[in-house]
Coordinates of C-alpha atoms in Angstrom, one line a residue:
G1 CA 4.0 66.8 99.6
G2 CA 7.3 65.6 98.3
A3 CA 8.7 66.1 94.8
R4 CA 6.8 64.2 92.2
A5 CA 8.9 61.5 90.4
G6 CA 8.5 60.2 86.8
P7 CA 7.3 61.8 83.6
G8 CA 4.3 63.4 85.3
G9 CA 6.4 65.2 87.8
A10 CA 8.7 66.6 85.1
A11 CA 5.8 67.9 83.1
W12 CA 4.3 69.6 86.2
S13 CA 7.6 71.2 87.0
T14 CA 7.9 72.5 83.4
A15 CA 4.4 73.9 83.5
W16 CA 5.1 75.7 86.9
S17 CA 8.2 77.3 85.6
A18 CA 6.4 78.6 82.5
H19 CA 3.6 80.0 84.8
M20 CA 6.1 81.8 87.0
R21 CA 7.8 83.3 83.9
S22 CA 4.5 84.6 82.7
L23 CA 3.8 86.2 86.1
R24 CA 7.2 87.9 86.1
L25 CA 6.6 89.2 82.6
L26 CA 3.2 90.5 83.6
A27 CA 4.6 92.3 86.6
V28 CA 7.3 93.9 84.5
A29 CA 4.6 95.0 82.0
V30 CA 2.5 96.5 84.7
L31 CA 5.4 98.4 86.2
A32 CA 6.4 99.7 82.8
V33 CA 2.8 101.0 82.1
A34 CA 2.7 102.6 85.5
A35 CA 6.0 104.3 85.0
A36 CA 4.9 105.6 81.6
Q37 CA 1.6 106.9 83.0
E38 CA 3.5 108.6 85.9
E39 CA 5.9 110.3 83.4
E40 CA 3.0 111.4 81.3
E41 CA 1.2 112.8 84.3
E42 CA 4.4 114.6 85.4
G43 CA 4.9 116.0 81.9
D44 CA 1.3 117.2 81.9
F45 CA 1.8 118.8 85.4
K46 CA 5.0 120.5 84.2
S47 CA 3.3 121.8 81.1
E48 CA 0.4 123.0 83.2
N49 CA 2.7 124.8 85.6
A50 CA 4.6 126.3 82.6
R51 CA 1.3 127.5 81.1
R52 CA 0.1 128.9 84.4
R53 CA 3.4 130.7 84.9
D54 CA 3.3 132.3 81.5
E55 CA -0.3 133.3 82.0
A56 CA 0.3 134.7 85.5
A57 CA 3.2 136.9 84.3
K58 CA 0.9 138.8 81.9
Y59 CA -1.0 140.8 84.6
T60 CA -0.1 143.4 87.2
Y61 CA -3.1 142.5 89.5
C62 CA -3.2 144.8 92.5
E63 CA 0.4 146.1 91.8
E64 CA 2.1 146.9 95.1
D65 CA -0.9 145.8 97.2
N66 CA -2.1 142.3 98.1
C67 CA -5.6 141.8 96.6
Y68 CA -6.7 139.7 99.6
D69 CA -5.5 142.2 102.1
L70 CA -7.3 145.0 100.3
L71 CA -10.6 143.3 100.7
G72 CA -9.8 142.0 104.2
V73 CA -10.2 138.3 103.3
K74 CA -8.0 135.3 103.4
Q75 CA -6.6 133.3 100.4
T76 CA -8.8 130.4 101.4
S77 CA -12.0 132.5 101.5
L78 CA -14.9 131.4 99.3
A79 CA -16.4 133.5 96.5
F80 CA -19.4 134.7 98.4
A81 CA -17.2 135.9 101.3
I82 CA -15.1 137.9 98.8
K83 CA -18.2 139.4 97.2
R84 CA -19.7 140.4 100.5
A85 CA -16.4 142.1 101.6
Y86 CA -16.2 144.0 98.4
R87 CA -19.8 145.2 98.6
R88 CA -19.2 146.5 102.2
L89 CA -16.1 148.4 101.2
A90 CA -17.6 149.7 98.0
A91 CA -20.6 151.1 99.9
E92 CA -18.3 152.7 102.4
W93 CA -15.8 154.3 100.0
H94 CA -17.9 155.2 97.0
P95 CA -16.8 158.6 95.9
D96 CA -20.4 159.8 95.7
K97 CA -21.0 158.9 99.3
N98 CA -17.6 159.4 101.0
P99 CA -16.1 163.0 101.0
D100 CA -12.6 161.7 101.8
P101 CA -10.1 162.9 99.2
M102 CA -8.7 159.4 99.0
A103 CA -12.1 157.8 98.5
R104 CA -11.9 157.6 94.7
E105 CA -8.4 156.0 94.8
K106 CA -9.4 153.5 97.4
F107 CA -12.6 152.6 95.6
Q108 CA -10.7 151.9 92.4
K109 CA -8.3 149.7 94.3
F110 CA -11.1 147.7 95.9
A111 CA -12.8 147.3 92.5
N112 CA -9.6 146.1 90.9
A113 CA -9.0 143.6 93.7
Y114 CA -12.5 142.2 93.3
S115 CA -12.1 141.9 89.6
V116 CA -9.0 139.8 90.1
L117 CA -10.5 137.5 92.8
A118 CA -14.0 137.2 91.3
D119 CA -12.7 135.6 88.1
T120 CA -11.7 131.9 88.8
E121 CA -8.9 131.8 86.2
M122 CA -7.5 135.1 87.2
R123 CA -7.6 134.2 90.9
A124 CA -5.8 130.9 90.1
N125 CA -3.1 132.9 88.3
Y126 CA -2.8 135.3 91.2
D127 CA -2.5 132.5 93.7
Y128 CA 0.2 130.9 91.6
L129 CA 2.1 134.2 91.7
L130 CA 1.8 134.5 95.5
E131 CA 2.9 130.8 96.0
H132 CA 5.9 131.0 93.6
P133 CA 7.4 134.5 94.2
M134 CA 10.8 133.4 93.0
E135 CA 9.5 132.8 89.5
F136 CA 8.3 136.4 89.2
P137 CA 11.2 138.6 90.4
M138 CA 10.4 141.4 88.1
H139 CA 6.9 141.7 89.4
F140 CA 8.0 142.0 93.0
M141 CA 10.9 144.3 92.1
R142 CA 8.6 146.6 90.2
F143 CA 5.7 146.7 92.7
G144 CA 7.5 145.8 95.9
S145 CA 6.4 148.1 98.8
G146 CA 9.0 147.0 101.4
Q147 CA 9.7 149.8 103.9
Y148 CA 12.5 149.9 106.5
A149 CA 11.0 150.2 109.9
P150 CA 13.8 150.1 112.5
K151 CA 13.0 148.2 115.6
T152 CA 16.2 149.1 117.4
D153 CA 16.9 152.5 118.9
P154 CA 19.3 154.4 116.5
R155 CA 21.4 155.5 119.5
V156 CA 21.9 151.8 120.4
A157 CA 22.8 151.0 116.8
L158 CA 25.3 153.9 116.7
A159 CA 26.9 152.8 120.0
L160 CA 27.3 149.3 118.7
C161 CA 28.9 150.5 115.5
V162 CA 31.4 152.6 117.5
L163 CA 32.2 149.7 119.8
L164 CA 32.6 147.4 116.7
V165 CA 35.0 149.9 115.0
S166 CA 36.9 150.3 118.2
A167 CA 37.3 146.5 118.6
M168 CA 38.5 146.3 115.0
Q169 CA 41.0 149.0 115.6
Y170 CA 42.4 147.3 118.7
V171 CA 42.6 143.9 117.0
Y172 CA 44.3 145.4 113.9
R173 CA 46.9 147.2 115.9
H174 CA 47.5 144.2 118.2
Q175 CA 47.9 141.9 115.1
T176 CA 50.1 144.5 113.4
R177 CA 52.4 144.6 116.4
A178 CA 52.6 140.8 116.6
N179 CA 53.4 140.6 112.9
L180 CA 56.2 143.2 113.3
L181 CA 57.7 141.2 116.2
A182 CA 57.5 138.0 114.2
S183 CA 59.1 139.6 111.2
A184 CA 61.9 141.1 113.3
K185 CA 62.7 137.8 114.9
Q186 CA 63.2 136.3 111.4
S187 CA 65.6 138.9 110.3
R188 CA 69.4 138.4 110.1
E189 CA 70.1 141.3 112.4
Y190 CA 68.0 139.8 115.1
Q191 CA 69.8 136.4 114.8
A192 CA 73.1 138.1 115.0
R193 CA 72.1 140.1 118.1
L194 CA 70.8 136.8 119.6
R195 CA 74.1 135.0 119.1
L196 CA 76.1 137.9 120.4
L197 CA 73.8 138.2 123.5
M198 CA 74.1 134.4 124.1
E199 CA 77.9 134.7 123.9
Q200 CA 77.9 137.6 126.3
M201 CA 75.6 135.8 128.8
A202 CA 77.7 132.6 128.6
E203 CA 80.9 134.6 129.2
A204 CA 79.4 136.3 132.1
E205 CA 78.3 133.0 133.6
K206 CA 81.7 131.6 133.1
K207 CA 83.4 134.6 134.8
G208 CA 81.0 134.2 137.7
A209 CA 81.9 130.6 138.2
D210 CA 85.6 131.5 138.1
K211 CA 85.1 134.1 140.8
K212 CA 83.5 131.7 143.1
G213 CA 86.7 129.6 143.0
V214 CA 85.6 126.1 142.0
S215 CA 88.1 123.4 143.1
G216 CA 90.0 121.2 140.7
K217 CA 88.1 118.1 141.8
A218 CA 84.8 119.9 141.4
R219 CA 85.8 121.0 138.0
Q220 CA 86.7 117.4 137.0
T221 CA 83.3 116.2 138.3
S222 CA 81.7 119.1 136.5
G223 CA 83.5 118.3 133.3
S224 CA 82.4 114.7 133.4
S225 CA 78.7 115.7 133.6
K226 CA 79.1 118.6 131.2
S227 CA 78.1 116.7 128.2
S228 CA 74.8 115.6 129.8
R229 CA 73.9 119.1 130.8
K230 CA 75.1 120.9 127.7
G231 CA 71.8 120.7 125.8
G232 CA 69.6 121.9 128.6
A233 CA 72.0 124.8 129.5
A234 CA 72.1 125.9 125.9
A235 CA 68.3 125.9 125.7
E236 CA 68.0 127.9 128.9
L237 CA 70.6 130.4 127.7
R238 CA 68.8 130.8 124.4
A239 CA 65.4 131.3 126.1
A240 CA 66.9 134.0 128.4
A241 CA 68.5 135.8 125.5
E242 CA 65.3 135.7 123.5
A243 CA 63.3 137.1 126.5
Q244 CA 65.8 139.9 126.9
L245 CA 65.7 140.7 123.1
E246 CA 61.9 140.6 123.1
V247 CA 61.8 143.2 125.9
E248 CA 64.1 145.4 123.8
L249 CA 62.0 145.0 120.7
E250 CA 58.8 145.8 122.7
S251 CA 60.5 149.0 123.9
E252 CA 61.6 149.9 120.4
L253 CA 58.0 149.5 119.0
G254 CA 56.6 151.8 121.6
E255 CA 53.6 151.4 123.8
P256 CA 51.5 148.3 123.2
P257 CA 47.9 148.7 121.8
S258 CA 45.4 150.0 124.3
W259 CA 41.7 150.5 124.3
K260 CA 42.4 154.2 125.3
N261 CA 43.7 154.8 121.7
T262 CA 40.5 153.5 120.0
L263 CA 37.6 155.5 118.6
V264 CA 35.3 155.0 121.6
F265 CA 37.7 156.7 124.0
S266 CA 38.5 159.5 121.6
L267 CA 34.8 160.3 121.2
V268 CA 34.1 160.5 124.9
P269 CA 35.6 164.0 125.5
M270 CA 34.2 165.3 122.2
M271 CA 30.7 164.0 123.1
R272 CA 31.0 165.5 126.6
E273 CA 31.9 168.9 125.1
F274 CA 29.2 168.7 122.5
Y275 CA 26.6 167.7 125.1
A276 CA 27.7 170.6 127.3
V277 CA 27.2 173.0 124.4
I278 CA 23.8 171.5 123.4
T279 CA 22.5 171.5 126.9
K280 CA 23.9 175.0 127.4
E281 CA 26.0 174.2 130.4
P282 CA 27.0 177.6 131.8
E283 CA 30.6 176.6 132.8
T284 CA 31.4 175.2 129.4
L285 CA 29.8 178.1 127.5
T286 CA 31.6 180.7 129.6
R287 CA 34.9 179.0 129.2
R288 CA 34.4 178.8 125.4
A289 CA 33.4 182.5 125.3
L290 CA 36.6 183.5 127.0
G291 CA 38.7 181.2 124.9
L292 CA 40.1 179.3 127.8
S293 CA 40.9 175.6 128.0
A294 CA 39.5 173.4 130.8
Y295 CA 42.9 173.5 132.5
Q296 CA 43.1 177.3 132.4
W297 CA 39.5 177.6 133.7
G298 CA 40.5 175.4 136.6
L299 CA 43.3 177.8 137.6
I300 CA 40.8 180.6 138.2
D301 CA 39.6 181.1 141.8
A302 CA 36.2 179.7 142.6
E303 CA 34.9 183.1 143.6
E304 CA 35.9 184.7 140.3
R305 CA 34.5 181.7 138.3
E306 CA 31.1 182.3 140.0
E307 CA 31.3 186.0 139.1
L308 CA 32.0 185.1 135.5
L309 CA 29.2 182.6 135.4
G310 CA 26.8 185.2 136.6
K311 CA 27.7 187.5 133.7
E312 CA 26.3 185.0 131.2
L313 CA 29.2 185.7 128.8
W314 CA 27.9 183.2 126.2
E315 CA 25.5 185.9 125.1
S316 CA 27.2 188.2 122.6
D317 CA 25.9 191.4 124.1
N318 CA 27.1 190.4 127.6
L319 CA 30.5 189.4 126.2
E320 CA 30.9 192.6 124.4
A321 CA 30.0 194.6 127.5
Y322 CA 32.5 192.5 129.5
N323 CA 35.3 193.1 127.0
E324 CA 34.6 196.9 127.1
E325 CA 34.7 196.8 130.9
M326 CA 37.9 194.9 131.0
G327 CA 39.5 197.1 128.2
I328 CA 39.5 194.4 125.5
G329 CA 38.6 195.6 122.0
G330 CA 37.5 199.1 120.9
D331 CA 40.2 201.2 119.2
A332 CA 39.1 204.5 120.7
G333 CA 38.9 203.2 124.2
A334 CA 42.3 201.6 123.8
A335 CA 43.9 204.9 122.7
Q336 CA 42.5 206.8 125.7
K337 CA 43.4 204.2 128.3
P338 CA 47.0 203.9 129.5
K339 CA 49.2 201.1 128.1
K340 CA 49.0 199.2 131.3
P341 CA 47.6 195.7 130.6
S342 CA 44.0 195.1 131.5
K343 CA 43.0 192.7 134.2
A344 CA 41.7 190.2 131.7
K345 CA 45.0 190.2 129.8
Q346 CA 46.9 189.9 133.1
R347 CA 44.8 186.9 134.1
K348 CA 45.2 185.3 130.7
A349 CA 49.0 185.8 130.9
A350 CA 49.1 184.4 134.4
L351 CA 47.1 181.4 133.2
R352 CA 49.4 180.8 130.3
G353 CA 52.4 181.0 132.7
G354 CA 50.7 178.6 135.1
A355 CA 50.0 176.2 132.3
A356 CA 53.6 176.3 131.1
E357 CA 54.9 175.7 134.6
A358 CA 52.5 172.8 135.1
M359 CA 53.7 171.3 131.8
D360 CA 57.4 171.7 132.8

């Protein structure tokens, strides 16, 4: 209905206001009590956690092993399942029944794991330790059993490392070269060379225009538009001079960085040589036994190379016999023989001469 008029309506309004105030006060009181209970419960929970943490830190449990894994059960397994698993393992690994040298050690581990999980309080402490490993760093550092088991082929990892180092070498040299160019362009000498070059280019352009024989009327027209084209011409002239100086700076710095100068390319010939030695490649072993480079070996005739390969000179006895046959080594033999150079020495001298001519 509508608002009540008169003294009765005023009394009713006053009573309603008082009732609403009482309800608000009651609601505030209820909220305050609930908050106090929540804080008390939270404090009890924190104190329980602190007590559990302190209690759990006192024991070593199964040390580096997991008690549940030792017995082959889950953390959610019931007590009877844990007891049954322990009995089965104890019967199998009892030292009096199992002749395995590790039986006694394993039996003791199973017994220790069961003693931890069979006790309700001890199991609660152990579960807290497993669920809050960050609160027990010393336990896991002391009894941690982490092992490195690479899943990647070591050869692949080594190749990736070599490629990474090579890429770093290339980037470093490229950046160093860029920094040197930038530093050179900021120097006073570069600015002086740039101004001088711009003056020379402007003078050359002016002489070229004079040689073409520009008429007076054309010069007058050109002079009227000179102011409008002056800024663009100066910018073009400066850009041309900077491009020429950059070419000169590049030549002064030498060859630009290349992948051929990195680690991966320097390792290729070394790896090829090493692989040839490891796999006992006859040609490489023979060449190394004779002390010849790859270039010198290539100068020998194919027929003679085949003959040398057949002698298996990488074997010390065969090499010694070959040296005696060719008159290399042996003081007595050298005294009896004439002073005429041996065939081997003649061949080596010819090879050295051929190599020198090729280099020239």
